Amino acid sequence: MSSKIVQNEEDPFEINDLDSGRKLLHEYSGIPDEDMRDHIELIQTKALQVRPYPCIRRYRFLDLIMMTTDVYQEVLDRVKKGEKFMDLGCCFGQEIRQLVHDGAPSANTYGSDLWEDFLSIGYELFKDKDRLETKFIAADIFDDSSPLVGLTGKMNIIYVGDFFHLFSLEEQENAATRVAQLLAPQPGSLIIGRQSGSEIAGEYSRASDTSGRRHFQHNPQSWKELWERIGEKTGIKWSTEVNICPEFKFKSAVREDKSSEVQRLMSAKGLRFIIRQL
Ligand SMILES: C[S@@+](CC[C@H](N)C(=O)[O-])C[C@H]1O[C@@H](n2cnc3c(N)ncnc32)[C@H](O)[C@@H]1O
């Protein structure tokens, strides 16, 4: 019997829309084009069994964000010169692999996630266990006794993608405090990221989450205010650049789809930010 995974034709997300991740898998990991779809879908299926995050279902791990920001060249130059970079809530660690592929020494990079299985799946996705020197740390950002705490003050640049929107406002403030504490307490320490955003800030429920947990979605103003509060709490001042933009890439066949789910997803917004210690 064939083990080929059947693509769900109704799914509005399409591997082929995500060129940056496919390019990385081709160039960095040496995955031939003809094996690309099977490789990606096998990894996705495995990962969804660990934890069914919508970002995995939507192949967000193939959508490289940091390289599209204005500070990417700066990040690359700084990590090449020895500064320490961490991807927090890194899942498979695609942003780290892009940075390394672009010339950053992997020994200067760190990745942390709650689920160790995601870190292992990252090695499988990118086929680099034998050559990547990134320090991966399985840790809960809210745990005051986790190995992350040992890195307090040691990072220079932290990337956080699709992470804060998982939590309530109070939890986000605790997570942001940890991020701030991980950074070296000096001007230029940098936080870069993206997450789901909204024109109107507030709590919302996620269709995929049946736990009853509250999630808070920011608009640019509320996100800036959160970092002002973190500044007051930690005694560190930050400049916050933040903007809101359309979120998803869809396969062309569904762009005309008028169903409410597709329309809702098409109107979803992403919040992108660059936060710099002054
Ligand atoms: C939606 S995924 C985003 C993954 C990746 N950053 C990206 O942009 O594709 C959120 C990630 O945060 C991790 N995560 C969730 N809660 C966490 C916690 N309390 N501490 C650390 N990581 C956590 C999840 O395991 C998951 O990999």
PDB file of N, CA and C and ligand atoms in Angstrom, residues 53 55 60-61 87-91 94 112-115 118 139-142 159 161-163 165-167, ligand 1:
ATOM      1  N   TYR A  53      -0.724  22.739  16.766  1.00  0.00           N
ATOM      2  CA  TYR A  53      -0.761  24.194  16.609  1.00  0.00           C
ATOM      3  C   TYR A  53      -1.220  24.560  15.191  1.00  0.00           C
ATOM      4  N   CYS A  55      -0.356  26.985  13.490  1.00  0.00           N
ATOM      5  CA  CYS A  55       0.774  27.459  12.668  1.00  0.00           C
ATOM      6  C   CYS A  55       1.460  26.286  11.966  1.00  0.00           C
ATOM      7  N   ARG A  60       3.461  27.357   8.674  1.00  0.00           N
ATOM      8  CA  ARG A  60       4.163  28.609   8.987  1.00  0.00           C
ATOM      9  C   ARG A  60       5.660  28.403   9.125  1.00  0.00           C
ATOM     10  N   PHE A  61       6.067  27.171   9.384  1.00  0.00           N
ATOM     11  CA  PHE A  61       7.501  26.887   9.519  1.00  0.00           C
ATOM     12  C   PHE A  61       8.237  27.020   8.187  1.00  0.00           C
ATOM     13  N   ASP A  87      16.139  32.069  19.315  1.00  0.00           N
ATOM     14  CA  ASP A  87      14.755  31.989  18.844  1.00  0.00           C
ATOM     15  C   ASP A  87      13.964  31.341  19.980  1.00  0.00           C
ATOM     16  N   LEU A  88      13.048  32.112  20.553  1.00  0.00           N
ATOM     17  CA  LEU A  88      12.300  31.658  21.727  1.00  0.00           C
ATOM     18  C   LEU A  88      10.916  31.163  21.280  1.00  0.00           C
ATOM     19  N   GLY A  89      10.565  29.945  21.669  1.00  0.00           N
ATOM     20  CA  GLY A  89       9.345  29.315  21.133  1.00  0.00           C
ATOM     21  C   GLY A  89       9.617  28.939  19.690  1.00  0.00           C
ATOM     22  N   CYS A  90      10.822  28.351  19.472  1.00  0.00           N
ATOM     23  CA  CYS A  90      11.346  28.207  18.091  1.00  0.00           C
ATOM     24  C   CYS A  90      10.677  27.088  17.315  1.00  0.00           C
ATOM     25  N   CYS A  91       9.996  26.157  17.989  1.00  0.00           N
ATOM     26  CA  CYS A  91       9.384  24.999  17.339  1.00  0.00           C
ATOM     27  C   CYS A  91      10.472  24.232  16.578  1.00  0.00           C
ATOM     28  N   GLN A  94      13.314  27.129  12.271  1.00  0.00           N
ATOM     29  CA  GLN A  94      13.603  27.532  10.873  1.00  0.00           C
ATOM     30  C   GLN A  94      14.350  28.864  10.764  1.00  0.00           C
ATOM     31  N   SER A 112      14.847  27.723  21.888  1.00  0.00           N
ATOM     32  CA  SER A 112      14.178  27.153  23.052  1.00  0.00           C
ATOM     33  C   SER A 112      12.695  26.939  22.756  1.00  0.00           C
ATOM     34  N   ASP A 113      12.189  25.828  23.252  1.00  0.00           N
ATOM     35  CA  ASP A 113      10.769  25.525  23.084  1.00  0.00           C
ATOM     36  C   ASP A 113      10.315  24.641  24.236  1.00  0.00           C
ATOM     37  N   LEU A 114       9.019  24.710  24.494  1.00  0.00           N
ATOM     38  CA  LEU A 114       8.431  23.892  25.552  1.00  0.00           C
ATOM     39  C   LEU A 114       8.570  22.399  25.246  1.00  0.00           C
ATOM     40  N   TRP A 115       8.437  22.051  23.961  1.00  0.00           N
ATOM     41  CA  TRP A 115       8.357  20.644  23.583  1.00  0.00           C
ATOM     42  C   TRP A 115       9.670  20.190  22.947  1.00  0.00           C
ATOM     43  N   PHE A 118       9.587  18.911  19.323  1.00  0.00           N
ATOM     44  CA  PHE A 118       9.669  19.857  18.200  1.00  0.00           C
ATOM     45  C   PHE A 118      11.135  20.138  17.835  1.00  0.00           C
ATOM     46  N   ALA A 139      12.319  24.096  27.464  1.00  0.00           N
ATOM     47  CA  ALA A 139      12.011  24.825  28.703  1.00  0.00           C
ATOM     48  C   ALA A 139      10.668  25.540  28.582  1.00  0.00           C
ATOM     49  N   ASP A 140      10.027  25.675  29.721  1.00  0.00           N
ATOM     50  CA  ASP A 140       8.785  26.447  29.797  1.00  0.00           C
ATOM     51  C   ASP A 140       9.163  27.881  30.176  1.00  0.00           C
ATOM     52  N   ILE A 141       8.782  28.812  29.352  1.00  0.00           N
ATOM     53  CA  ILE A 141       9.188  30.205  29.601  1.00  0.00           C
ATOM     54  C   ILE A 141       8.695  30.711  30.959  1.00  0.00           C
ATOM     55  N   PHE A 142       7.626  30.092  31.497  1.00  0.00           N
ATOM     56  CA  PHE A 142       7.058  30.559  32.767  1.00  0.00           C
ATOM     57  C   PHE A 142       7.696  29.894  33.994  1.00  0.00           C
ATOM     58  N   TYR A 159      14.491  36.434  18.796  1.00  0.00           N
ATOM     59  CA  TYR A 159      13.363  36.394  17.870  1.00  0.00           C
ATOM     60  C   TYR A 159      12.225  35.623  18.554  1.00  0.00           C
ATOM     61  N   GLY A 161       8.428  34.355  17.390  1.00  0.00           N
ATOM     62  CA  GLY A 161       7.425  34.313  16.329  1.00  0.00           C
ATOM     63  C   GLY A 161       6.212  33.504  16.722  1.00  0.00           C
ATOM     64  N   ASP A 162       5.037  34.039  16.463  1.00  0.00           N
ATOM     65  CA  ASP A 162       3.762  33.337  16.713  1.00  0.00           C
ATOM     66  C   ASP A 162       3.715  32.758  18.122  1.00  0.00           C
ATOM     67  N   PHE A 163       4.109  33.537  19.073  1.00  0.00           N
ATOM     68  CA  PHE A 163       4.268  33.049  20.448  1.00  0.00           C
ATOM     69  C   PHE A 163       3.371  33.785  21.428  1.00  0.00           C
ATOM     70  N   HIS A 165       0.781  35.551  21.214  1.00  0.00           N
ATOM     71  CA  HIS A 165      -0.677  35.474  21.049  1.00  0.00           C
ATOM     72  C   HIS A 165      -1.286  34.190  21.632  1.00  0.00           C
ATOM     73  N   LEU A 166      -0.420  33.266  22.067  1.00  0.00           N
ATOM     74  CA  LEU A 166      -0.932  32.032  22.680  1.00  0.00           C
ATOM     75  C   LEU A 166      -1.460  32.281  24.088  1.00  0.00           C
ATOM     76  N   PHE A 167      -1.126  33.449  24.671  1.00  0.00           N
ATOM     77  CA  PHE A 167      -1.316  33.646  26.104  1.00  0.00           C
ATOM     78  C   PHE A 167      -2.256  34.802  26.443  1.00  0.00           C
TER      79      PHE A 167
HETATM   80  C1  LIG B   1       2.594  28.746  17.252  1.00  0.00           C
HETATM   81  S1  LIG B   1       4.170  28.020  17.497  1.00  0.00           S
HETATM   82  C2  LIG B   1       5.324  29.137  16.694  1.00  0.00           C
HETATM   83  C3  LIG B   1       6.607  28.469  16.337  1.00  0.00           C
HETATM   84  C4  LIG B   1       7.690  29.331  15.695  1.00  0.00           C
HETATM   85  N1  LIG B   1       8.156  30.362  16.593  1.00  0.00           N
HETATM   86  C5  LIG B   1       7.234  29.934  14.392  1.00  0.00           C
HETATM   87  O1  LIG B   1       7.210  31.165  14.290  1.00  0.00           O
HETATM   88  O2  LIG B   1       6.930  29.170  13.465  1.00  0.00           O
HETATM   89  C6  LIG B   1       4.385  28.435  19.205  1.00  0.00           C
HETATM   90  C7  LIG B   1       5.563  27.705  19.830  1.00  0.00           C
HETATM   91  O3  LIG B   1       5.675  28.129  21.196  1.00  0.00           O
HETATM   92  C8  LIG B   1       5.957  26.996  21.991  1.00  0.00           C
HETATM   93  N2  LIG B   1       5.467  27.247  23.366  1.00  0.00           N
HETATM   94  C9  LIG B   1       4.184  27.260  23.791  1.00  0.00           C
HETATM   95  N3  LIG B   1       4.122  27.508  25.108  1.00  0.00           N
HETATM   96  C10 LIG B   1       5.392  27.635  25.533  1.00  0.00           C
HETATM   97  C11 LIG B   1       5.991  27.899  26.803  1.00  0.00           C
HETATM   98  N4  LIG B   1       5.238  28.040  27.892  1.00  0.00           N
HETATM   99  N5  LIG B   1       7.333  27.999  26.873  1.00  0.00           N
HETATM  100  C12 LIG B   1       8.093  27.834  25.762  1.00  0.00           C
HETATM  101  N6  LIG B   1       7.598  27.576  24.528  1.00  0.00           N
HETATM  102  C13 LIG B   1       6.265  27.477  24.411  1.00  0.00           C
HETATM  103  C14 LIG B   1       5.215  25.880  21.303  1.00  0.00           C
HETATM  104  O4  LIG B   1       5.679  24.612  21.656  1.00  0.00           O
HETATM  105  C15 LIG B   1       5.396  26.215  19.833  1.00  0.00           C
HETATM  106  O5  LIG B   1       6.513  25.604  19.269  1.00  0.00           O
END
